[in-house]
Short mmCIF file of C-alpha atoms and ligand atoms in Angstrom, two decimals:
data_model
loop_
_atom_site.label_atom_id
_atom_site.label_comp_id
_atom_site.label_asym_id
_atom_site.label_seq_id
_atom_site.Cartn_x
_atom_site.Cartn_y
_atom_site.Cartn_z
CA MET A 1 44.94 189.39 196.58
CA SER A 2 44.88 188.60 192.99
CA THR A 3 42.41 188.51 190.03
CA PHE A 4 41.85 185.95 187.28
CA HIS A 5 44.77 187.25 185.27
CA ILE A 6 46.89 189.39 187.64
CA GLU A 7 48.64 188.09 190.62
CA ALA A 8 49.88 191.44 192.03
CA LYS A 9 49.27 192.28 195.72
CA GLN A 10 47.30 195.43 196.63
CA GLY A 11 49.51 198.54 196.27
CA GLU A 12 52.04 196.95 193.91
CA ILE A 13 50.60 198.52 190.86
CA ALA A 14 50.83 202.31 190.27
CA ASP A 15 47.98 204.70 189.61
CA THR A 16 49.24 205.12 186.09
CA VAL A 17 49.91 202.29 183.69
CA LEU A 18 51.54 202.16 180.30
CA MET A 19 50.08 199.38 178.17
CA PRO A 20 52.04 197.92 175.26
CA GLY A 21 50.40 194.88 173.55
CA ASP A 22 53.46 192.75 173.80
CA PRO A 23 54.43 191.65 177.15
CA LEU A 24 58.10 191.55 176.32
CA ARG A 25 57.78 195.19 175.33
CA ALA A 26 56.36 195.77 178.88
CA LYS A 27 59.62 194.09 180.23
CA PHE A 28 61.79 196.05 177.96
CA ILE A 29 60.17 199.45 178.83
CA ALA A 30 60.33 198.70 182.51
CA GLU A 31 64.00 197.57 182.45
CA THR A 32 65.03 200.34 179.99
CA TYR A 33 63.27 203.30 181.36
CA LEU A 34 62.12 202.80 184.94
CA GLU A 35 64.24 202.71 188.15
CA ASN A 36 64.02 199.57 190.29
CA PRO A 37 61.56 197.63 188.14
CA ILE A 38 59.85 194.88 189.95
CA CYS A 39 57.77 192.25 188.18
CA TYR A 40 54.32 191.92 189.66
CA ASN A 41 52.68 189.66 187.10
CA ARG A 42 53.77 186.43 185.32
CA VAL A 43 50.28 184.97 184.74
CA ARG A 44 50.21 183.74 181.24
CA ASN A 45 53.55 185.54 180.67
CA MET A 46 51.50 188.78 180.53
CA PHE A 47 54.20 190.62 182.37
CA GLY A 48 53.67 193.54 184.51
CA TYR A 49 56.18 195.88 186.16
CA THR A 50 56.20 198.64 188.60
CA GLY A 51 59.13 201.05 189.05
CA THR A 52 59.73 204.84 189.21
CA TYR A 53 60.35 207.39 186.52
CA HIS A 54 61.92 210.54 187.78
CA GLY A 55 60.82 209.46 191.32
CA ARG A 56 57.17 208.93 190.29
CA LYS A 57 55.69 205.31 190.56
CA ILE A 58 54.57 203.93 187.10
CA SER A 59 53.50 200.47 186.07
CA VAL A 60 53.90 198.90 182.75
CA GLN A 61 51.51 196.08 181.82
CA GLY A 62 51.24 193.87 178.66
CA SER A 63 47.63 193.97 177.21
CA GLY A 64 47.95 191.17 174.58
CA MET A 65 46.48 191.61 171.11
CA GLY A 66 42.84 192.49 170.46
CA MET A 67 40.03 193.93 172.27
CA GLY A 68 38.96 190.71 174.21
CA SER A 69 42.55 190.69 175.74
CA ILE A 70 43.08 194.43 176.59
CA ALA A 71 39.41 194.51 178.00
CA ILE A 72 40.26 191.93 180.65
CA TYR A 73 43.50 193.62 181.75
CA ALA A 74 42.00 197.15 181.72
CA HIS A 75 39.07 196.08 183.67
CA GLU A 76 41.07 194.32 186.37
CA LEU A 77 43.56 197.06 186.57
CA ILE A 78 40.76 199.77 187.30
CA ALA A 79 38.29 197.63 189.25
CA ASP A 80 40.52 195.57 191.34
CA TYR A 81 43.79 197.68 191.63
CA GLY A 82 42.42 201.20 191.61
CA VAL A 83 44.34 202.18 188.47
CA LYS A 84 43.44 205.85 187.39
CA GLN A 85 45.11 206.21 184.02
CA ILE A 86 46.11 203.76 181.25
CA ILE A 87 48.27 205.00 178.47
CA ARG A 88 48.39 202.46 175.57
CA VAL A 89 51.63 202.53 173.70
CA GLY A 90 50.97 200.52 170.52
CA THR A 91 51.45 200.23 166.77
CA CYS A 92 48.95 200.84 163.90
CA GLY A 93 48.64 200.39 160.19
CA ALA A 94 48.25 203.76 158.29
CA LEU A 95 45.17 203.92 156.13
CA VAL A 96 46.17 207.30 154.29
CA PRO A 97 49.22 207.42 152.04
CA HIS A 98 50.79 210.43 153.63
CA LEU A 99 51.38 209.01 157.02
CA GLN A 100 54.89 207.92 157.33
CA LEU A 101 56.31 204.78 159.02
CA GLY A 102 57.22 205.73 162.55
CA GLN A 103 54.80 208.68 162.73
CA VAL A 104 53.40 209.05 166.30
CA ILE A 105 49.58 209.34 166.43
CA LEU A 106 47.55 210.54 169.42
CA ALA A 107 44.15 208.70 169.03
CA VAL A 108 41.45 211.28 169.62
CA SER A 109 38.61 208.73 169.08
CA ALA A 110 38.28 205.03 168.28
CA SER A 111 35.70 203.83 165.92
CA GLY A 112 35.61 200.00 165.54
CA ASP A 113 33.88 196.70 164.89
CA SER A 114 34.46 195.26 168.40
CA SER A 115 31.85 192.86 169.41
CA ALA A 116 32.53 193.99 172.93
CA ASN A 117 31.05 197.40 172.31
CA MET A 118 28.25 195.93 170.16
CA ILE A 119 27.30 193.88 173.15
CA LYS A 120 27.12 196.76 175.39
CA PHE A 121 25.42 199.26 172.99
CA GLN A 122 22.96 197.42 171.08
CA GLU A 123 20.58 200.37 170.48
CA GLY A 124 23.18 202.82 169.26
CA HIS A 125 26.85 203.44 168.39
CA TYR A 126 28.93 204.60 171.33
CA ALA A 127 31.79 207.30 170.51
CA ALA A 128 34.82 205.99 172.15
CA SER A 129 37.20 208.80 172.82
CA ALA A 130 40.36 209.64 174.67
CA ASN A 131 40.64 211.55 178.08
CA PHE A 132 40.85 215.15 176.93
CA GLU A 133 43.43 216.17 179.60
CA LEU A 134 45.76 213.22 178.72
CA LEU A 135 45.37 214.15 175.15
CA VAL A 136 46.33 217.75 175.47
CA ASN A 137 49.15 216.93 177.87
CA ALA A 138 50.57 214.41 175.37
CA PHE A 139 50.22 217.02 172.55
CA GLN A 140 52.18 219.54 174.63
CA LYS A 141 54.76 217.12 175.96
CA ALA A 142 55.58 215.92 172.32
CA LYS A 143 55.97 219.58 171.35
CA GLU A 144 58.42 220.13 174.13
CA LEU A 145 60.25 217.06 173.18
CA ASN A 146 60.29 218.04 169.48
CA ILE A 147 58.61 214.93 168.49
CA SER A 148 56.07 215.41 165.65
CA THR A 149 52.57 213.93 166.31
CA VAL A 150 49.38 213.52 164.36
CA GLN A 151 46.21 213.88 166.11
CA GLY A 152 43.37 211.83 164.62
CA ASP A 153 40.47 209.48 164.65
CA ILE A 154 41.34 205.78 164.51
CA PHE A 155 39.70 202.46 163.90
CA SER A 156 39.99 199.43 166.18
CA THR A 157 39.28 196.12 164.54
CA ASP A 158 38.83 192.43 165.68
CA SER A 159 40.24 191.30 162.40
CA PHE A 160 43.90 191.66 161.37
CA TYR A 161 43.74 189.85 158.10
CA ASP A 162 41.17 191.43 155.76
CA ASP A 163 39.80 190.87 152.21
CA GLY A 164 41.64 193.94 150.97
CA PRO A 165 42.38 197.59 151.66
CA GLN A 166 38.98 198.70 149.99
CA ARG A 167 37.40 197.69 153.18
CA TRP A 168 38.59 200.85 154.59
CA ASP A 169 37.37 203.37 151.82
CA LYS A 170 34.23 204.34 153.74
CA TRP A 171 36.09 204.89 157.01
CA VAL A 172 38.90 206.90 155.44
CA SER A 173 36.35 209.06 153.68
CA ASN A 174 34.87 209.82 157.18
CA GLY A 175 38.19 210.86 158.56
CA ILE A 176 39.77 207.52 159.91
CA ILE A 177 43.47 207.62 159.56
CA CYS A 178 44.88 204.34 160.86
CA VAL A 179 43.84 200.94 162.25
CA GLU A 180 44.78 198.98 165.19
CA MET A 181 43.12 196.37 167.55
CA GLU A 182 42.70 197.61 171.19
CA SER A 183 41.76 201.28 171.77
CA GLN A 184 38.17 201.32 171.23
CA ILE A 185 37.38 198.95 174.15
CA LEU A 186 40.06 200.59 176.24
CA TYR A 187 38.37 204.10 175.77
CA THR A 188 34.98 202.54 176.50
CA ILE A 189 35.97 200.64 179.67
CA ALA A 190 37.96 203.73 181.03
CA LYS A 191 34.93 206.13 180.62
CA LYS A 192 32.54 203.67 182.12
CA MET A 193 34.84 202.94 185.00
CA GLY A 194 35.81 206.56 185.76
CA ALA A 195 39.43 206.15 184.71
CA ARG A 196 41.55 208.12 182.05
CA ALA A 197 42.72 206.52 178.87
CA LEU A 198 44.81 207.67 175.90
CA SER A 199 46.27 205.61 172.99
CA LEU A 200 49.67 206.61 171.62
CA LEU A 201 50.30 204.76 168.36
CA THR A 202 53.26 204.42 166.00
CA VAL A 203 52.82 203.70 162.35
CA SER A 204 54.38 200.34 161.79
CA ASP A 205 52.92 199.69 158.40
CA ASN A 206 51.00 201.52 155.68
CA ILE A 207 48.15 199.66 154.28
CA VAL A 208 47.76 201.89 151.21
CA THR A 209 51.44 201.93 150.10
CA GLY A 210 52.40 198.37 151.46
CA LYS A 211 55.45 199.76 153.36
CA ALA A 212 56.32 198.13 156.61
CA ALA A 213 58.90 199.34 159.13
CA THR A 214 62.18 197.35 159.64
CA PRO A 215 62.73 196.20 163.10
CA GLN A 216 65.31 199.16 163.62
CA GLU A 217 62.90 201.78 162.31
CA ARG A 218 60.24 200.38 164.70
CA GLU A 219 62.64 200.50 167.57
CA HIS A 220 63.62 204.06 167.00
CA SER A 221 60.07 205.48 166.60
CA TYR A 222 58.84 203.35 169.43
CA LYS A 223 61.30 205.22 171.70
CA ASP A 224 59.80 208.58 170.74
CA MET A 225 56.31 207.36 171.64
CA ILE A 226 57.51 205.90 175.02
CA LYS A 227 59.21 209.26 175.78
CA ILE A 228 55.96 211.11 175.39
CA ALA A 229 53.98 208.43 177.46
CA LEU A 230 56.46 208.57 180.27
CA GLU A 231 56.36 212.39 180.41
CA VAL A 232 52.63 212.40 180.37
CA ALA A 233 52.51 209.75 183.15
N1 HPA B 1 46.05 196.14 161.21
C1 HPA B 1 45.56 196.04 162.43
N2 HPA B 1 46.35 196.26 163.51
C2 HPA B 1 47.57 196.70 163.37
C3 HPA B 1 48.03 196.86 162.04
C4 HPA B 1 47.42 196.50 160.83
O1 HPA B 1 47.80 196.75 159.81
N3 HPA B 1 49.30 197.34 162.18
C5 HPA B 1 49.66 197.27 163.60
N4 HPA B 1 48.48 197.07 164.12
#
């Protein structure tokens, strides 16, 4: 059995899937943190691995960038492989000056400009939100691990390059703290299909101050986020 984009056989993918955007990140996470990782997907080099973490079966699947891409993988994982929870582990650009590079964010809700959501909800604006149990669990696990987190409302955009930071003023004045490109449709699909989803994000750049993390800084803070995700999983 395979889908358009995933060549795994039935049973090769765990109930819980960690989803970084970058498929090489998926490979890195699997090879670094999981015991006996096995690659189940090479289609389009969008690598997916299954292994165990403290004896528990977990998969890691690259999502690609943007809502069009993550929507495909989230849909096929849930609909065709019976996946029950997806934990996105990604990066974001901070929209408020006080958010430091490397800060881990638990995305409570994801507003956005995704045409995918606009096609689905033409007569209103759907409130895409995290699974509450996963969110609370991540909050508590981070505390136990002594990793600071910020819980907040985020924005998912289809457009990485914008006309300027002023685009974000009205969103920030309505409580949005950072921007990325995947969570809104992930939350929508998970709710629709009866699965649980949560996005954990690390601040890789600050759009207000212009600061961007070095690769070493990114590596370090990314590890904190992965630790939380693995404990939640
Ligand atoms: N914009 C959109 N997505 C992002 C950013 C950004 O600045 N940083 C990380 N993901």
